[in-house]
DNA sequence: ACATCACTTAACCAAAACGTTAAATGTAGT
DNA sequence: ACTACATTTAACGTTTTGGTTAAGTGATGT
């Protein structure tokens, strides 16, 4: 996982296709570990650990119902992830190509007081660094 | 990385805060390895390998300019990642709460021909599985 | 009490990730 | 050709990840 912050945990959780499939499953309905294991070829302990990873990332919550243990999707942390990614929209979204060109031109011109550059909340040189 | 598909590679790349910081840096301007190494406490070989990971994910491209090697952001793959995440918007975005409730009700009622449920392009039981 | 079902934890293993330092490569300048 | 600079590759060690099987744990049913 490398970084142990929330964002890293979320991206890390999403990096595994099995975990993404589990989330997709849970988007339809809450499910038990057994139910979540069924579609895969891997063992139940393996799924159990995937669930733990998802829980660590805050992407699911779990409650015990008798001897069953239900997993529920808790996608709030995805918001932060989505927002992080959105900062780069201009680099791929064609509907922003004009603005992109404009910003590039402005930037190349010496970056006057525009302020619309990508907020570098995580770029180095600020307060980031460490945790490496 | 676990899965070797594009999406896994992208999420995996984003899971590391150093790589996110590098991307943030590259959002402002193309940069050399030396420039990208400066803000961190880690060695240049380490950064070089982070760049390789970003390149593998398609998030940057690199060109050689004399003895310098410029890295350029190539955020197109983020689109797929953003779209994947967006499928779960209703689980966190309050502006979709009403729709969310509606869908939940419809779903609980036995899921009539609605079609607006989350497209489970990666949920198991379909054609997924394998790669585990 | 005892067996059973639904998990989780433990112990283990192989592969991958991430970092380091030292050596190799490639380009430019003298 | 020699030197210097920029970057990568090699070799190495440690930690994390993802999987396995076997042994707990805890609630339910008989």
Coordinates of C-alpha atoms (C1' of nucleotides) in Angstrom, one line a residue:
Chain A
X1 CA 0.0 0.0 0.0
X2 CA 3.0 2.2 0.6
X3 CA 1.2 5.2 2.0
X4 CA -1.1 4.5 4.9
X5 CA -3.4 7.5 4.4
X6 CA -7.0 7.1 3.5
X7 CA -6.5 7.9 -0.2
X8 CA -3.7 5.4 -0.6
X9 CA -5.8 2.7 1.2
X10 CA -8.7 3.3 -1.1
X11 CA -6.7 3.3 -4.4
X12 CA -4.9 0.3 -3.1
X13 CA -8.1 -1.5 -2.4
X14 CA -9.4 -0.7 -5.9
X15 CA -6.2 -2.0 -7.5
X16 CA -7.3 -5.6 -7.0
X17 CA -9.8 -6.9 -9.5
X18 CA -11.3 -9.4 -7.0
X19 CA -12.0 -6.5 -4.6
X20 CA -13.5 -4.5 -7.3
X21 CA -15.7 -7.4 -8.2
X22 CA -16.7 -7.7 -4.6
X23 CA -17.7 -4.1 -4.5
X24 CA -19.7 -4.5 -7.6
X25 CA -21.5 -7.4 -6.0
X26 CA -22.2 -5.3 -2.9
X27 CA -23.5 -2.5 -5.0
X28 CA -26.5 -4.8 -5.8
X29 CA -27.1 -6.2 -2.3
X30 CA -25.5 -6.8 1.0
X31 CA -23.9 -10.2 1.2
X32 CA -22.3 -12.8 3.4
X33 CA -18.8 -14.0 3.1
X34 CA -20.0 -17.3 1.7
X35 CA -22.1 -15.5 -0.9
X36 CA -19.2 -13.3 -1.8
X37 CA -16.8 -16.3 -2.1
X38 CA -19.1 -18.4 -4.4
X39 CA -18.3 -16.5 -7.7
X40 CA -14.5 -17.0 -7.3
X41 CA -12.1 -19.8 -7.4
X42 CA -10.2 -18.6 -4.4
X43 CA -10.8 -19.8 -0.9
X44 CA -13.0 -18.2 1.7
X45 CA -10.1 -17.1 3.9
X46 CA -8.8 -15.2 0.9
X47 CA -12.1 -13.4 0.4
X48 CA -12.2 -12.8 4.1
X49 CA -8.9 -10.9 3.8
X50 CA -10.1 -9.0 0.8
X51 CA -13.0 -7.9 2.9
X52 CA -10.7 -6.8 5.6
X53 CA -8.8 -4.7 3.1
X54 CA -12.0 -3.1 1.9
X55 CA -13.0 -2.4 5.5
X56 CA -9.6 -0.9 6.2
X57 CA -10.2 1.5 3.3
X58 CA -13.6 2.3 4.7
X59 CA -15.3 1.0 1.5
X60 CA -17.5 -1.5 3.4
X61 CA -18.9 -1.9 6.9
X62 CA -19.8 -5.2 8.5
X63 CA -22.4 -6.4 10.9
X64 CA -23.0 -9.7 12.5
X65 CA -26.5 -11.2 12.0
X66 CA -26.6 -14.4 14.0
X67 CA -23.9 -16.6 12.6
X68 CA -23.8 -14.6 9.4
X69 CA -21.6 -11.7 8.8
X70 CA -23.1 -9.2 6.3
X71 CA -20.9 -6.8 4.3
X72 CA -22.4 -3.5 3.2
X73 CA -20.9 -1.1 0.7
X74 CA -19.9 2.2 2.2
X75 CA -18.6 4.1 -0.8
X76 CA -18.1 7.5 0.8
X77 CA -14.3 7.2 0.7
X78 CA -14.7 6.9 -3.1
X79 CA -15.7 10.5 -3.1
X80 CA -12.2 11.7 -2.1
X81 CA -10.7 9.4 -4.7
X82 CA -13.0 10.7 -7.4
X83 CA -12.2 14.2 -6.5
X84 CA -8.5 13.5 -6.6
X85 CA -8.8 12.1 -10.1
X86 CA -11.1 14.9 -11.2
X87 CA -8.3 17.4 -10.8
X88 CA -6.8 15.9 -13.9
X89 CA -9.9 16.0 -16.0
X90 CA -8.6 18.6 -18.3
X91 CA -5.9 16.2 -19.3
X92 CA -8.3 13.8 -20.9
X93 CA -11.8 15.3 -21.2
X94 CA -12.3 16.6 -24.7
X95 CA -15.1 18.9 -23.5
X96 CA -12.4 20.8 -21.7
X97 CA -9.9 20.9 -24.5
X98 CA -10.5 24.6 -25.3
X99 CA -10.0 25.5 -21.6
X100 CA -7.1 23.2 -21.5
X101 CA -5.5 25.0 -24.4
X102 CA -6.2 28.3 -22.9
X103 CA -4.7 27.4 -19.6
X104 CA -1.6 25.9 -21.3
X105 CA -1.2 29.2 -23.2
X106 CA -1.6 31.2 -20.1
X107 CA 0.8 29.1 -18.3
X108 CA 3.4 29.2 -21.0
X109 CA 3.0 33.0 -21.0
X110 CA 4.4 33.2 -17.5
X111 CA 1.4 32.2 -15.4
X112 CA -0.2 35.5 -14.5
X113 CA -2.7 35.8 -11.7
X114 CA -5.1 33.1 -12.9
X115 CA -5.5 30.8 -10.0
X116 CA -7.2 28.2 -12.0
X117 CA -4.2 25.9 -12.1
X118 CA -4.6 22.5 -10.5
X119 CA -4.5 23.0 -6.7
X120 CA -1.5 21.1 -5.7
X121 CA -2.8 19.8 -2.4
X122 CA -0.5 16.9 -2.6
X123 CA 2.3 18.1 -4.8
X124 CA 5.7 18.1 -3.2
X125 CA 7.5 21.1 -2.0
X126 CA 4.5 22.2 0.0
X127 CA 4.1 20.2 3.2
X128 CA 4.1 16.8 1.6
X129 CA 7.0 14.5 1.5
X130 CA 7.8 12.2 4.3
X131 CA 5.9 8.9 4.5
X132 CA 8.2 7.7 1.8
Chain B
X1 CA -0.6 -5.1 -8.5
X2 CA -2.5 -8.3 -8.6
X3 CA -4.5 -7.7 -11.7
X4 CA -2.5 -6.8 -14.7
X5 CA -5.3 -5.1 -16.6
X6 CA -5.2 -1.4 -17.3
X7 CA -7.6 -0.4 -14.5
X8 CA -5.6 -2.3 -11.9
X9 CA -2.4 -0.8 -13.1
X10 CA -3.9 2.7 -12.9
X11 CA -5.3 2.3 -9.4
X12 CA -2.1 0.6 -8.3
X13 CA -0.1 3.5 -9.6
X14 CA -2.3 5.9 -7.7
X15 CA -2.0 4.0 -4.5
X16 CA 1.4 5.4 -3.9
X17 CA 1.6 8.9 -2.5
X18 CA 4.9 9.6 -4.1
X19 CA 3.5 8.7 -7.5
X20 CA 0.5 10.9 -6.9
X21 CA 2.8 13.8 -5.9
X22 CA 4.8 13.2 -9.1
X23 CA 1.6 13.3 -11.2
X24 CA 0.7 16.6 -9.4
X25 CA 4.1 18.0 -10.3
X26 CA 3.7 16.9 -13.9
X27 CA 0.3 18.5 -14.1
X28 CA 2.1 21.9 -13.8
X29 CA 4.9 21.2 -16.2
X30 CA 6.9 18.5 -17.9
X31 CA 9.9 17.6 -15.9
X32 CA 13.2 15.6 -15.8
X33 CA 14.0 12.8 -13.5
X34 CA 16.3 15.0 -11.5
X35 CA 13.7 17.7 -11.1
X36 CA 11.2 15.1 -10.0
X37 CA 13.6 13.6 -7.5
X38 CA 14.5 16.9 -5.8
X39 CA 11.4 17.3 -3.6
X40 CA 11.7 13.9 -2.1
X41 CA 14.1 12.2 0.3
X42 CA 14.3 9.1 -1.8
X43 CA 17.0 8.3 -4.3
X44 CA 16.9 8.9 -8.0
X45 CA 16.7 5.2 -8.9
X46 CA 13.6 5.0 -6.7
X47 CA 12.0 7.9 -8.6
X48 CA 13.0 6.3 -11.8
X49 CA 11.1 3.2 -10.9
X50 CA 8.1 5.2 -9.9
X51 CA 8.1 6.8 -13.3
X52 CA 8.3 3.3 -14.9
X53 CA 5.2 2.3 -12.9
X54 CA 3.4 5.4 -14.0
X55 CA 4.4 4.8 -17.6
X56 CA 3.3 1.2 -17.4
X57 CA -0.1 2.5 -16.3
X58 CA -0.1 4.8 -19.2
X59 CA -0.2 7.8 -16.9
X60 CA 2.9 9.4 -18.3
X61 CA 4.9 9.3 -21.5
X62 CA 8.6 10.0 -21.8
X63 CA 10.8 11.5 -24.4
X64 CA 14.5 12.0 -24.6
X65 CA 15.8 15.5 -25.1
X66 CA 19.5 15.2 -25.4
X67 CA 20.7 13.8 -22.1
X68 CA 17.6 14.8 -20.4
X69 CA 14.5 12.6 -20.2
X70 CA 11.3 14.5 -20.0
X71 CA 8.2 13.0 -18.4
X72 CA 4.8 14.2 -19.6
X73 CA 1.5 13.6 -18.0
X74 CA -0.8 11.4 -20.0
X75 CA -4.0 11.3 -17.9
X76 CA -6.3 9.5 -20.4
X77 CA -6.3 6.3 -18.4
X78 CA -7.7 8.2 -15.5
X79 CA -10.9 8.5 -17.4
X80 CA -11.6 4.8 -17.1
X81 CA -10.7 4.9 -13.5
X82 CA -13.0 7.9 -12.9
X83 CA -15.8 6.2 -14.8
X84 CA -15.4 3.0 -12.7
X85 CA -15.7 5.0 -9.5
X86 CA -18.6 7.0 -10.8
X87 CA -20.7 3.9 -10.9
X88 CA -20.8 4.2 -7.2
X89 CA -21.7 7.8 -7.0
X90 CA -25.2 7.1 -5.7
X91 CA -23.6 5.6 -2.6
X92 CA -22.1 8.8 -1.5
X93 CA -23.4 11.8 -3.4
X94 CA -26.2 13.4 -1.5
X95 CA -27.7 15.0 -4.6
X96 CA -28.5 11.5 -5.8
X97 CA -30.1 10.4 -2.5
X98 CA -33.6 10.5 -3.8
X99 CA -32.8 8.5 -6.9
X100 CA -30.8 6.2 -4.7
X101 CA -33.9 5.6 -2.5
X102 CA -36.0 5.1 -5.6
X103 CA -33.7 2.5 -7.1
X104 CA -33.4 0.7 -3.8
X105 CA -37.1 0.5 -3.5
X106 CA -37.5 -0.7 -7.1
X107 CA -34.8 -3.2 -6.5
X108 CA -36.3 -4.5 -3.3
X109 CA -39.6 -4.8 -5.2
X110 CA -38.2 -7.5 -7.4
X111 CA -36.2 -5.6 -9.9
X112 CA -38.6 -4.9 -12.8
X113 CA -37.3 -4.0 -16.2
X114 CA -35.5 -0.9 -15.2
X115 CA -32.0 -1.3 -16.5
X116 CA -30.7 1.6 -14.5
X117 CA -29.0 -0.6 -12.0
X118 CA -25.3 -0.3 -11.9
X119 CA -23.9 -2.0 -14.9
X120 CA -21.9 -4.8 -13.5
X121 CA -19.2 -4.9 -16.2
X122 CA -16.9 -6.4 -13.7
X123 CA -19.1 -8.1 -11.2
X124 CA -18.4 -11.8 -10.9
X125 CA -20.7 -14.5 -12.2
X126 CA -20.7 -12.9 -15.6
X127 CA -17.5 -13.5 -17.5
X128 CA -15.2 -12.2 -14.9
X129 CA -13.2 -14.3 -12.5
X130 CA -9.9 -15.7 -13.6
X131 CA -6.9 -13.5 -13.3
X132 CA -7.1 -14.3 -9.6
Chain C
dA1 C1' -23.3 -31.5 25.7
dC2 C1' -22.3 -31.9 21.0
dA3 C1' -22.2 -31.3 16.3
dT4 C1' -22.6 -28.0 12.6
dC5 C1' -22.3 -23.9 10.0
dA6 C1' -20.0 -19.4 9.0
dC7 C1' -16.3 -17.3 9.5
dT8 C1' -11.6 -15.7 11.1
dT9 C1' -6.8 -16.5 12.5
dA10 C1' -2.4 -18.8 12.3
dA11 C1' 1.3 -20.6 9.9
dC12 C1' 3.4 -20.8 5.9
dC13 C1' 5.0 -19.8 1.0
dA14 C1' 6.0 -17.3 -3.4
dA15 C1' 5.9 -13.2 -5.8
dA16 C1' 5.8 -8.3 -6.0
dA17 C1' 6.7 -3.6 -4.2
dC18 C1' 9.9 -0.3 -2.5
dG19 C1' 14.1 1.2 -0.9
dT20 C1' 19.3 1.2 -1.1
dT21 C1' 24.1 1.5 -3.2
dA22 C1' 27.2 0.5 -7.0
dA23 C1' 27.9 -0.3 -11.7
dA24 C1' 26.5 0.4 -16.6
dT25 C1' 24.7 3.3 -20.3
dG26 C1' 24.1 7.2 -23.2
dT27 C1' 24.7 11.9 -24.5
dA28 C1' 27.3 16.3 -24.6
dG29 C1' 31.2 19.1 -24.1
dT30 C1' 36.5 19.8 -24.3
Chain D
dA1 C1' 39.6 10.0 -26.2
dC2 C1' 38.3 11.7 -21.7
dT3 C1' 35.2 13.8 -18.5
dA4 C1' 31.0 15.0 -16.7
dC5 C1' 26.2 14.7 -16.3
dA6 C1' 21.6 12.3 -16.5
dT7 C1' 19.4 8.3 -16.0
dT8 C1' 18.8 3.3 -15.9
dT9 C1' 20.0 -1.4 -14.5
dA10 C1' 21.9 -4.7 -11.4
dA11 C1' 22.2 -6.8 -7.0
dC12 C1' 20.5 -7.0 -2.7
dG13 C1' 17.5 -6.8 1.5
dT14 C1' 13.0 -6.0 3.8
dT15 C1' 8.1 -5.6 3.9
dT16 C1' 3.6 -6.3 1.9
dT17 C1' 0.4 -8.8 -0.7
dG18 C1' -2.3 -12.6 -2.0
dG19 C1' -3.0 -17.3 -1.9
dT20 C1' -3.1 -22.0 0.6
dT21 C1' -4.4 -25.4 4.3
dA22 C1' -5.3 -26.3 9.1
dA23 C1' -6.8 -24.9 13.4
dG24 C1' -9.6 -21.7 16.2
dT25 C1' -14.0 -19.1 17.5
dG26 C1' -18.8 -18.2 18.1
dA27 C1' -23.7 -18.7 17.3
dT28 C1' -27.5 -22.3 16.2
dG29 C1' -29.8 -26.5 16.2
dT30 C1' -30.6 -31.2 18.3

